Short mmCIF file of C-alpha atoms in Angstrom, two decimals:
data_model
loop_
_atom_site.label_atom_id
_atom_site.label_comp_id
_atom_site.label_asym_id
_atom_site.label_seq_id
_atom_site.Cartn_x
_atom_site.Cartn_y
_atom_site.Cartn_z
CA UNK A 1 -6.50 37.68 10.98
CA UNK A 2 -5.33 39.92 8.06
CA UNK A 3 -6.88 38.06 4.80
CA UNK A 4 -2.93 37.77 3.53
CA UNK A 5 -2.41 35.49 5.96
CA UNK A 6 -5.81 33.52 4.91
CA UNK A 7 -3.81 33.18 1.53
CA UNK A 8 -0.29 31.75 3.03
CA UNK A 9 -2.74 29.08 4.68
CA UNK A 10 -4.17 27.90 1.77
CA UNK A 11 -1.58 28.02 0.18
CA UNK A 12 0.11 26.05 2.99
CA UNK A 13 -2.76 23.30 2.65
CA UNK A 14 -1.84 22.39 -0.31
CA UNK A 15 1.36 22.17 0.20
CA UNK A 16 1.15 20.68 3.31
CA UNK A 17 -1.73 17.46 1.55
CA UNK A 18 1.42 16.78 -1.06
CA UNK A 19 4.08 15.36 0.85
CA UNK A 20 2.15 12.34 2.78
CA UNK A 21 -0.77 12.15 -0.28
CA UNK A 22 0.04 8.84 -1.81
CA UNK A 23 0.70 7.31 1.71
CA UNK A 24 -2.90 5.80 1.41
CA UNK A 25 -2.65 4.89 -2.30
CA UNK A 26 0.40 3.43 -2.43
CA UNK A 27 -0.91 -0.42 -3.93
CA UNK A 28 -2.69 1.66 -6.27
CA UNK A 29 0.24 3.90 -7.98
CA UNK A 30 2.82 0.33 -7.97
CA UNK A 31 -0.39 -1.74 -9.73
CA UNK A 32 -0.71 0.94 -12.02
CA UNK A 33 2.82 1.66 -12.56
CA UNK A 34 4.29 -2.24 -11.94
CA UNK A 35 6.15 -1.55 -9.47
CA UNK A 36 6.98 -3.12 -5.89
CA UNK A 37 5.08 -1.19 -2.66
CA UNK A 38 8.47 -0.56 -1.48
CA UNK A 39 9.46 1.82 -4.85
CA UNK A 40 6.07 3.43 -4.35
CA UNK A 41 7.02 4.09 -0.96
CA UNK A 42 10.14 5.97 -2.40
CA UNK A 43 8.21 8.66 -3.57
CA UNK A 44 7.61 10.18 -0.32
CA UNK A 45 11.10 9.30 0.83
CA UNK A 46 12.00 11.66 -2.52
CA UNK A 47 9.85 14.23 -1.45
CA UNK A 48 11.55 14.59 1.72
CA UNK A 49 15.05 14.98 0.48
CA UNK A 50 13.37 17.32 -2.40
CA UNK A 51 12.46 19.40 0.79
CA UNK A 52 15.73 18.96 2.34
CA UNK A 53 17.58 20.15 -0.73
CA UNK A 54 15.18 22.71 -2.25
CA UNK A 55 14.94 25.04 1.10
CA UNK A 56 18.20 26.03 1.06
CA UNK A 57 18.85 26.61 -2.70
CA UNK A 58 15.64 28.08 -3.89
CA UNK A 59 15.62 30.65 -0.86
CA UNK A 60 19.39 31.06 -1.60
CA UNK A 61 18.57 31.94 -5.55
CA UNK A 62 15.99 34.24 -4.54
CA UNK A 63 17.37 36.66 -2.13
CA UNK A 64 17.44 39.98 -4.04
CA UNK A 65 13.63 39.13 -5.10
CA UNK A 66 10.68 40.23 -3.17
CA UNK A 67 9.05 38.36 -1.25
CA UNK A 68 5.37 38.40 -2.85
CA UNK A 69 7.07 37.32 -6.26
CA UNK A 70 9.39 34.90 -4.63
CA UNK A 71 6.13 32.75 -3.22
CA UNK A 72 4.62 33.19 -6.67
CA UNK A 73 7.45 31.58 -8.31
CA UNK A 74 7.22 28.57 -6.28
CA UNK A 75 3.80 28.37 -6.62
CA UNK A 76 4.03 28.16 -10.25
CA UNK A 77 6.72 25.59 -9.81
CA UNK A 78 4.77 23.48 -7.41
CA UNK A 79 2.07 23.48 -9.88
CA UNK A 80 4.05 22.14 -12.55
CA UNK A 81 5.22 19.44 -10.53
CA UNK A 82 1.84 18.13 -9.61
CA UNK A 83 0.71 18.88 -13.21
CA UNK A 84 3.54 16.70 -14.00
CA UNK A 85 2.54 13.90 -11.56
CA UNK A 86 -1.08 13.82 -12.67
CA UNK A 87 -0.25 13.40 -16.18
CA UNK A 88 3.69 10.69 -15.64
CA UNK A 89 3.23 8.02 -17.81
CA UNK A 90 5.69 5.92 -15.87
CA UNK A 91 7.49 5.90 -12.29
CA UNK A 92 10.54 8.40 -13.57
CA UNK A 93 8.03 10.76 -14.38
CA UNK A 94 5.64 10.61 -11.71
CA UNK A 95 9.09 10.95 -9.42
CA UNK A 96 10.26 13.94 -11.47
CA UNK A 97 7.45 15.73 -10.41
CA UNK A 98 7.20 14.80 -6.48
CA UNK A 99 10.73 15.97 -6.81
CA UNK A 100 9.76 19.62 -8.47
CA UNK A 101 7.28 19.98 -6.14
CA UNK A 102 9.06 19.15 -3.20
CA UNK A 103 12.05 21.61 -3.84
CA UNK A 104 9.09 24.53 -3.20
CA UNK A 105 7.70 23.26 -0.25
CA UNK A 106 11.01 24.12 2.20
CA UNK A 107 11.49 27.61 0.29
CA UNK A 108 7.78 28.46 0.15
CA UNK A 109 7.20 28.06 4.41
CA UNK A 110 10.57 30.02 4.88
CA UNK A 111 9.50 32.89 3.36
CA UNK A 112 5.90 32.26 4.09
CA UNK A 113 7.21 32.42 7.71
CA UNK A 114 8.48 36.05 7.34
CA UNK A 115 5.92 37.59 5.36
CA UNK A 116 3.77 35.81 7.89
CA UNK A 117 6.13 37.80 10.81
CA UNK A 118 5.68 40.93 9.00
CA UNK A 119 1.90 41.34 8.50
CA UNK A 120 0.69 41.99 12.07
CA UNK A 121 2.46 43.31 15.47
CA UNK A 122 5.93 42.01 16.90
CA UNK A 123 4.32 40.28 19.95
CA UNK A 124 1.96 38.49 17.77
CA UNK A 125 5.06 37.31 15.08
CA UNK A 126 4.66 33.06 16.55
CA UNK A 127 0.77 33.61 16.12
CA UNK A 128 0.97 34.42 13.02
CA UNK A 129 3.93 31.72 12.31
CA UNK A 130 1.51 29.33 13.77
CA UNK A 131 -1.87 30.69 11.50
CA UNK A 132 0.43 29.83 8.96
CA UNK A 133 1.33 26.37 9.65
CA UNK A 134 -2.07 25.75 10.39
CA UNK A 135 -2.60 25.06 6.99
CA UNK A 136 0.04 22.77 6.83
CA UNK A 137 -1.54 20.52 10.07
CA UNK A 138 -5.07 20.54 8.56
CA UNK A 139 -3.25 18.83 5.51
CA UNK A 140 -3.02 15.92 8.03
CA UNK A 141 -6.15 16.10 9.63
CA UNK A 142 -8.43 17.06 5.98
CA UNK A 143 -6.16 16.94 3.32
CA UNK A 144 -4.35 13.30 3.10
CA UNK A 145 -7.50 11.66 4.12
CA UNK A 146 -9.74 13.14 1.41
CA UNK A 147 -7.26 12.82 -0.76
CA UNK A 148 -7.42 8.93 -0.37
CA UNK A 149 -10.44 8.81 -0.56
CA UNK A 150 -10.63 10.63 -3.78
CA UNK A 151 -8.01 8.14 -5.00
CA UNK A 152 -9.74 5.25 -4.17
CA UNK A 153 -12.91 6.81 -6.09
CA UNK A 154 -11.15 8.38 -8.63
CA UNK A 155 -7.82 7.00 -9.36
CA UNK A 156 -4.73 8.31 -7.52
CA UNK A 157 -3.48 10.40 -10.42
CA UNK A 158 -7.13 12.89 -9.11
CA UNK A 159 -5.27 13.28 -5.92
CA UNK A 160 -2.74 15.44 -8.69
CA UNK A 161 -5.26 17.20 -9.87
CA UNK A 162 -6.78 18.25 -6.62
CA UNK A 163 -3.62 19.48 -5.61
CA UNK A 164 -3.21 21.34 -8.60
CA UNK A 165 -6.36 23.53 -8.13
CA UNK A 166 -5.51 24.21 -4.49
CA UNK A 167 -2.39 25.26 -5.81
CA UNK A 168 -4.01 27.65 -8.40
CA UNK A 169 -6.59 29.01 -5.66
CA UNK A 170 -3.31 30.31 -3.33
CA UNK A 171 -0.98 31.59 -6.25
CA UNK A 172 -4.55 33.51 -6.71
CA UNK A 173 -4.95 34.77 -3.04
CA UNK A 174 -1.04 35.84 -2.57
CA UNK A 175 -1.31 37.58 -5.81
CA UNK A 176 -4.32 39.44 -4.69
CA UNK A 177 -4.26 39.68 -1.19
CA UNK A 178 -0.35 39.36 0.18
CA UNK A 179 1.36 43.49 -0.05
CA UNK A 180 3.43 43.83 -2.51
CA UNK A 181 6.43 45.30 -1.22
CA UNK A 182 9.71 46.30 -2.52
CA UNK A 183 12.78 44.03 -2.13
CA UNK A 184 14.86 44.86 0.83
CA UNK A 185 17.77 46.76 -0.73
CA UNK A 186 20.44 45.48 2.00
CA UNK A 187 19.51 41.78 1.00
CA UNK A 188 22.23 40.44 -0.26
CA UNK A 189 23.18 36.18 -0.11
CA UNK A 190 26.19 37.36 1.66
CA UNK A 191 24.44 38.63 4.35
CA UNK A 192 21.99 35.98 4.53
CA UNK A 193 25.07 33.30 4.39
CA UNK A 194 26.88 35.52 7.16
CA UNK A 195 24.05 34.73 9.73
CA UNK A 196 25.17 30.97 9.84
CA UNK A 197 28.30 32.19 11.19
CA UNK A 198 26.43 32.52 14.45
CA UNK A 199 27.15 29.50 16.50
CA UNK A 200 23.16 30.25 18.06
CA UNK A 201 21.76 29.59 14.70
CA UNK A 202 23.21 26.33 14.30
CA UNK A 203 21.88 25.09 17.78
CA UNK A 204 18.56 26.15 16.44
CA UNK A 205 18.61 24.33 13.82
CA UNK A 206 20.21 21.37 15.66
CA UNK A 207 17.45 21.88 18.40
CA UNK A 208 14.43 21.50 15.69
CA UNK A 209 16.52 18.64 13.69
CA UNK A 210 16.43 16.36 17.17
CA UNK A 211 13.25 17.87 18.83
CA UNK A 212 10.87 17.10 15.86
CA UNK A 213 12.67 13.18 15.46
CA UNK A 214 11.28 12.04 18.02
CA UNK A 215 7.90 12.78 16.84
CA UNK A 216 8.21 11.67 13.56
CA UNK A 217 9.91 7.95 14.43
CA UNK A 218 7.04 7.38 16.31
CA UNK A 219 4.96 8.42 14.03
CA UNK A 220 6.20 7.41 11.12
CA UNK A 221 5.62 3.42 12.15
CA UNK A 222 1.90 4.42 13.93
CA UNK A 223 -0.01 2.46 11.72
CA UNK A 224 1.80 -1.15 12.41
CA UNK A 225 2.21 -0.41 16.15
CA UNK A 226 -1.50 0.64 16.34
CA UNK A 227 -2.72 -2.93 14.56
CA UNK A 228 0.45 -5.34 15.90
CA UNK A 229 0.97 -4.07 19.22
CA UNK A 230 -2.31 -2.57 20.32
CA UNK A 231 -4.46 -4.26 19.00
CA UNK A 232 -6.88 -2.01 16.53
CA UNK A 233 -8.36 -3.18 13.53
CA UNK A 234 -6.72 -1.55 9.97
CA UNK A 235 -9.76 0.19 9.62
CA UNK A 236 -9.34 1.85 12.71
CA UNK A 237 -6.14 3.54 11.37
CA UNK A 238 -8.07 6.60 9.92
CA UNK A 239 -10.26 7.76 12.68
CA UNK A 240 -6.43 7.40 14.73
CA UNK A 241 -4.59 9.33 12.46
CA UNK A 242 -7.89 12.09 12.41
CA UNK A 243 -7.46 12.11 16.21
CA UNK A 244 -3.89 12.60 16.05
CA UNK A 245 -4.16 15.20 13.39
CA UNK A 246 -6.66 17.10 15.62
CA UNK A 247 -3.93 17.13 18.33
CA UNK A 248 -1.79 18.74 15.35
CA UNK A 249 -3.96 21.67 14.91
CA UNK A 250 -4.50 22.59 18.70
CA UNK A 251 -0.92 22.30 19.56
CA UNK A 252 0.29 24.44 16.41
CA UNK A 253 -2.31 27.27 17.69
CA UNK A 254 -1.52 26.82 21.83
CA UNK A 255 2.51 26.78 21.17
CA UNK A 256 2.15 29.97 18.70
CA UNK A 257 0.36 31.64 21.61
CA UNK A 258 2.68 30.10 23.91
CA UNK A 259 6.05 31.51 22.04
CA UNK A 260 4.14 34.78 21.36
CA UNK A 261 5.17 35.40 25.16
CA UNK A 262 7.90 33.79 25.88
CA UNK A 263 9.53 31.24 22.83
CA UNK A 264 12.80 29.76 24.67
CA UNK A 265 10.72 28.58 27.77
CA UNK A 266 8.36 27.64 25.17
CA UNK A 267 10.54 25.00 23.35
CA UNK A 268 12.08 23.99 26.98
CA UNK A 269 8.26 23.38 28.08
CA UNK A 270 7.13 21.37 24.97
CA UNK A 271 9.91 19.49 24.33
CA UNK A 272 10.08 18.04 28.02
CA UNK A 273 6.55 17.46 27.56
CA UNK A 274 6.98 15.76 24.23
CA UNK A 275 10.42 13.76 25.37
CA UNK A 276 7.57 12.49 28.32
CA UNK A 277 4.39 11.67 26.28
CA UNK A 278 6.86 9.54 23.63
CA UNK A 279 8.73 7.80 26.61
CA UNK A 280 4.67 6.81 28.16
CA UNK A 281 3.95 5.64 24.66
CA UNK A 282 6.31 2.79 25.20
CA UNK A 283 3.87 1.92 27.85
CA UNK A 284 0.09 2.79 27.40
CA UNK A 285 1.21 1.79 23.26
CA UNK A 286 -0.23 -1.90 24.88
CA UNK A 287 -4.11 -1.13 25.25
CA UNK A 288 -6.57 0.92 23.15
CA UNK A 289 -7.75 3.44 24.90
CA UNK A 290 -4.81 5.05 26.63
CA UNK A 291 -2.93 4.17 23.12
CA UNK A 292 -5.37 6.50 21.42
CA UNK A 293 -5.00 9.22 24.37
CA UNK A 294 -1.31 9.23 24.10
CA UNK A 295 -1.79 9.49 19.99
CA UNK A 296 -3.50 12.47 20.71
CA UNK A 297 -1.61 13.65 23.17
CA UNK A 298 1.94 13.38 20.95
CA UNK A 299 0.19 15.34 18.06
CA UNK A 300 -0.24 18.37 20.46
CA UNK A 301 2.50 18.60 22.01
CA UNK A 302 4.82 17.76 18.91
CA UNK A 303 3.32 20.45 16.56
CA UNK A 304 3.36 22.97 19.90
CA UNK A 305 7.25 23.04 18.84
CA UNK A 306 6.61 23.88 15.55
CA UNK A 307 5.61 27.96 15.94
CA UNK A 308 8.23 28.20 18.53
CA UNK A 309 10.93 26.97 16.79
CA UNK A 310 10.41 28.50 13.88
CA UNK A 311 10.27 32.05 15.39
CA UNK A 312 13.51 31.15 17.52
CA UNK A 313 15.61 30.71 14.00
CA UNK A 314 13.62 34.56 13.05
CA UNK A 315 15.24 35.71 16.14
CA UNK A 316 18.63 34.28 15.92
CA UNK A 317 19.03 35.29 12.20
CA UNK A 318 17.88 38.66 13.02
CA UNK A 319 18.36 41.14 10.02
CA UNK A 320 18.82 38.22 7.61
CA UNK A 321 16.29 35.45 8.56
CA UNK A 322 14.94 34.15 5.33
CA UNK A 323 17.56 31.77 4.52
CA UNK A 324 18.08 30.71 8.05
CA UNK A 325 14.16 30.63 7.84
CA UNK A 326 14.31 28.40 5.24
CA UNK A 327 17.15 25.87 6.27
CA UNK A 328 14.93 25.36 9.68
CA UNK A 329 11.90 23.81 7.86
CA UNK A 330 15.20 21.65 6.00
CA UNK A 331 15.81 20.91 9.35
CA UNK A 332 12.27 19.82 10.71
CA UNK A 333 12.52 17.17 7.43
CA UNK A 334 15.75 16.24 7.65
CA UNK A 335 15.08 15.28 11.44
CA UNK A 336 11.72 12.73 10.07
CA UNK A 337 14.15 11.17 7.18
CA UNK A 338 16.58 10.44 9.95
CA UNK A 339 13.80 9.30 12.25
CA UNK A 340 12.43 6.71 9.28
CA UNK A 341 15.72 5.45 8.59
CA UNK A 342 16.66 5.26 12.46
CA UNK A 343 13.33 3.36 12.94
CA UNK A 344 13.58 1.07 10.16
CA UNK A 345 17.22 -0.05 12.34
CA UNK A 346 15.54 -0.34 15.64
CA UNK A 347 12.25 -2.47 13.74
CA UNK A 348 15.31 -4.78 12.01
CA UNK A 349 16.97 -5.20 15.13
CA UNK A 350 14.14 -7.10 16.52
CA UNK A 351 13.22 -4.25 19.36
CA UNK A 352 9.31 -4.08 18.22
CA UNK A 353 7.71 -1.45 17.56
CA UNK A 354 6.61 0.48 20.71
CA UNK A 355 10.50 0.80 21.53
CA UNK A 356 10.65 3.64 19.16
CA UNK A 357 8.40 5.50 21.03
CA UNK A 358 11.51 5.24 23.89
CA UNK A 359 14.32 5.39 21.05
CA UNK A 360 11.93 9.02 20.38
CA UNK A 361 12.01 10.56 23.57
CA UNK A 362 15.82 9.84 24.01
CA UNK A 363 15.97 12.03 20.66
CA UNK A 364 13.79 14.62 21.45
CA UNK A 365 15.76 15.03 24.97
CA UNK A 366 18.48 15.75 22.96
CA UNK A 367 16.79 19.04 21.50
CA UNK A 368 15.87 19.53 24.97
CA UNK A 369 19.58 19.67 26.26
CA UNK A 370 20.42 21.84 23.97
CA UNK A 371 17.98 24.24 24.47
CA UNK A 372 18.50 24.03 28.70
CA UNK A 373 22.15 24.68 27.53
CA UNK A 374 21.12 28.09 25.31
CA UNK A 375 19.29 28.86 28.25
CA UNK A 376 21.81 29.02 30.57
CA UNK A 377 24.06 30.34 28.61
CA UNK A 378 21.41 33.36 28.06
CA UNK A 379 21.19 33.43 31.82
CA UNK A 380 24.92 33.59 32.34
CA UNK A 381 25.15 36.70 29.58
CA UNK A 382 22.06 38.77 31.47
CA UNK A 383 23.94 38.31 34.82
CA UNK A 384 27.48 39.09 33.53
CA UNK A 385 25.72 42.38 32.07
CA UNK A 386 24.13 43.16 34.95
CA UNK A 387 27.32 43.15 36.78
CA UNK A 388 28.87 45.20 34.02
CA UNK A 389 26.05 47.72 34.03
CA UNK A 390 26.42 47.54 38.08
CA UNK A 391 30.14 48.53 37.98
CA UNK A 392 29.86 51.51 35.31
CA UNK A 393 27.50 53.12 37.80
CA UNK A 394 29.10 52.79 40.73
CA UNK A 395 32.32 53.88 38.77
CA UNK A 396 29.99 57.26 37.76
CA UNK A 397 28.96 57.85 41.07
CA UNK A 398 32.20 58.05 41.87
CA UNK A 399 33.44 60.05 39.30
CA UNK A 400 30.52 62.44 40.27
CA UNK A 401 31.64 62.77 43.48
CA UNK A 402 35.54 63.37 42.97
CA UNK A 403 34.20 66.07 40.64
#
């Protein structure tokens, strides 16, 4: 693994151990700052939408930049925002800087995902992808629980702090370690605009939006439905959410290896898997141990999507992908804000909690749909080709033998 890529990981980590690091210390920051659980719930909500937001236009801003200085810059900028968490004196503050922060985190994995592309061989582009996120799944499994327990120890503003110093230590490795090569001198925003003109890049980006929200509606409610319908203590929650984020790691690694090969039947393969182990949720969600199976069990398949898609927006942006890049990890958040919110309707509507796990794998079969119909359609083009390159030779042998 080239030691540049050791740098995007770390760097990754701590990106990845900000969004979901006050999920644990959430009665802590609304005693502190006197306010309800609900508004300290908000600031992961704001994070989200920072993401959302921030991919887009930060990647947009920076197109004539290279790369190296690009993830510098956003480094710097997600250290101020966690500087400026650590320090808020009241909720507007703390917000403003889970907001800073957040508008980096989008931008930083889109380009992270091409220099990541770039540094070793083209049939090793999703491994890399996937070394990359790596960082960002053992935020799950390491990063948000240490971080809550550094809270509790601590106080949740050392959680900041933390952060901040992780930050620091991957600004240092990509400064050091990622190459430092010249801007491409075609890039233009124009050109990186003109690839969403391409009707395929918008059904990737539709495929990750509705692939990953199934995940991330079941997920996002796992800690009620894993004390109120199954039937584990709250203090079981961590060593669930450790197994989960195990499953995280493996699948990122097997579905970067996977789309290394062949990506499309990739994403057709995981996401009919996922759609499946969501829909059996409903089901084994009712008794412990097959509950904590299936836990495990979503984690790997639903981060095996991850790599895959992400190198399926490189290859349908071809010759422009940052931007494109970029608005797919938009995507991949926008589809878990849609999933809370969609959740939060099906909980109010009285349907319990282990029907999201069935409201997820009707939303992940959506992705799936769409990517059966790219594949036909790809299927349809090879065979129409074939025919075409069937008819100019037959139409040259005949033009050989007039002659």
């Amino acid at each position: 693994m080239p030691f540049a890529l050791i740098a995007l990981m770390i760097s990754a980590f701590a990106i990845g151990s900000t969004e979901f690091i006050l999920n644990g210390l959430l009665t802590a920051v609304a005693g502190d700052l006197g306010v309800t659980i609900a508004d300290a719930g908000l600031l992961t909500s704001g994070y989200a939408l920072g993401v959302v937001v921030g991919a887009p236009v930060l990647t947009a801003a920076a197109t004539r930049l290279p790369r190296k200085h690009v993830l510098l810059g956003l480094l710097v900028l997600f250290v101020v925002g966690n500087l400026l968490a650590a320090v808020a004196p009241g909720y507007g503050v703390l917000m403003t800087g889970r907001i800073i922060s957040a508008l980096t985190h989008g931008a930083f994995f889109g380009v992270a995902s091409v220099v990541a592309s770039e540094l070793v061989a083209p049939d090793r582009k999703a491994g890399a992808i996937a070394a990359l996120f790596t960082g960002l799944t053992l935020a799950n499994v390491l990063g948000v629980p240490m971080g809550t327990v550094l809270g509790q120890h601590l106080g949740w503003r050392s959680v900041f702090w933390g952060v901040v110093v992780l930050g620091v230590l991957g600004m240092a490795g990509v400064a050091v370690l990622v190459p430092n090569a010249p801007a491409d001198p075609d890039a233009r925003l124009g050109r990186e605009l003109a690839v969403f003109r391409r009707p395929q890049v918008w059904i990737a980006l539709a495929m990750t939006a509705c692939g990953i929200s199934g995940l991330f509606i079941s997920f996002t409610y796992v800690a009620p439905m894993m004390t109120d319908v199954t039937g584990f203590a709250a203090g079981s929650i961590p060593w669930l959410l450790v197994l989960y984020g195990a499953g995280l790691v493996v699948g990122n690694l097997l579905g970067g290896k996977a789309a290394d090969r062949a990506p499309l039947r990739t994403i057709l393969i995981v996401l009919a898997l996922l759609s499946a182990v969501l829909v059996a949720f409903t089901f084994t969600a009712h008794a412990k141990v097959p509950a904590a199976i299936t836990l495990a069990l979503l984690g790997t398949v639903g981060f095996a999507t991850v790599p895959a898609l992400q190198s399926w927006i490189l290859k349908q942006a071809e010759g422009a992908p940052t931007l494109a890049s970029a608005a797919n990890i938009g995507a991949f958040n926008a589809g878990a804000a849609v999933a809370a919110w969609l959740g939060g309707l099906v909980i109010d509507g009285g349907m319990g909690y282990a029907a999201l796990n069935g409201v997820g794998g009707l939303l992940t079969g959506v992705g799936l749909l769409l990517a059966v119909g790219v594949t036909v359609a790809q299927r349809r083009r090879g065979a129409a080709g074939a025919v075409g390159r069937k008819a100019q030779g037959r139409g040259a042998l005949e033009a050989h033998g007039q002659s």
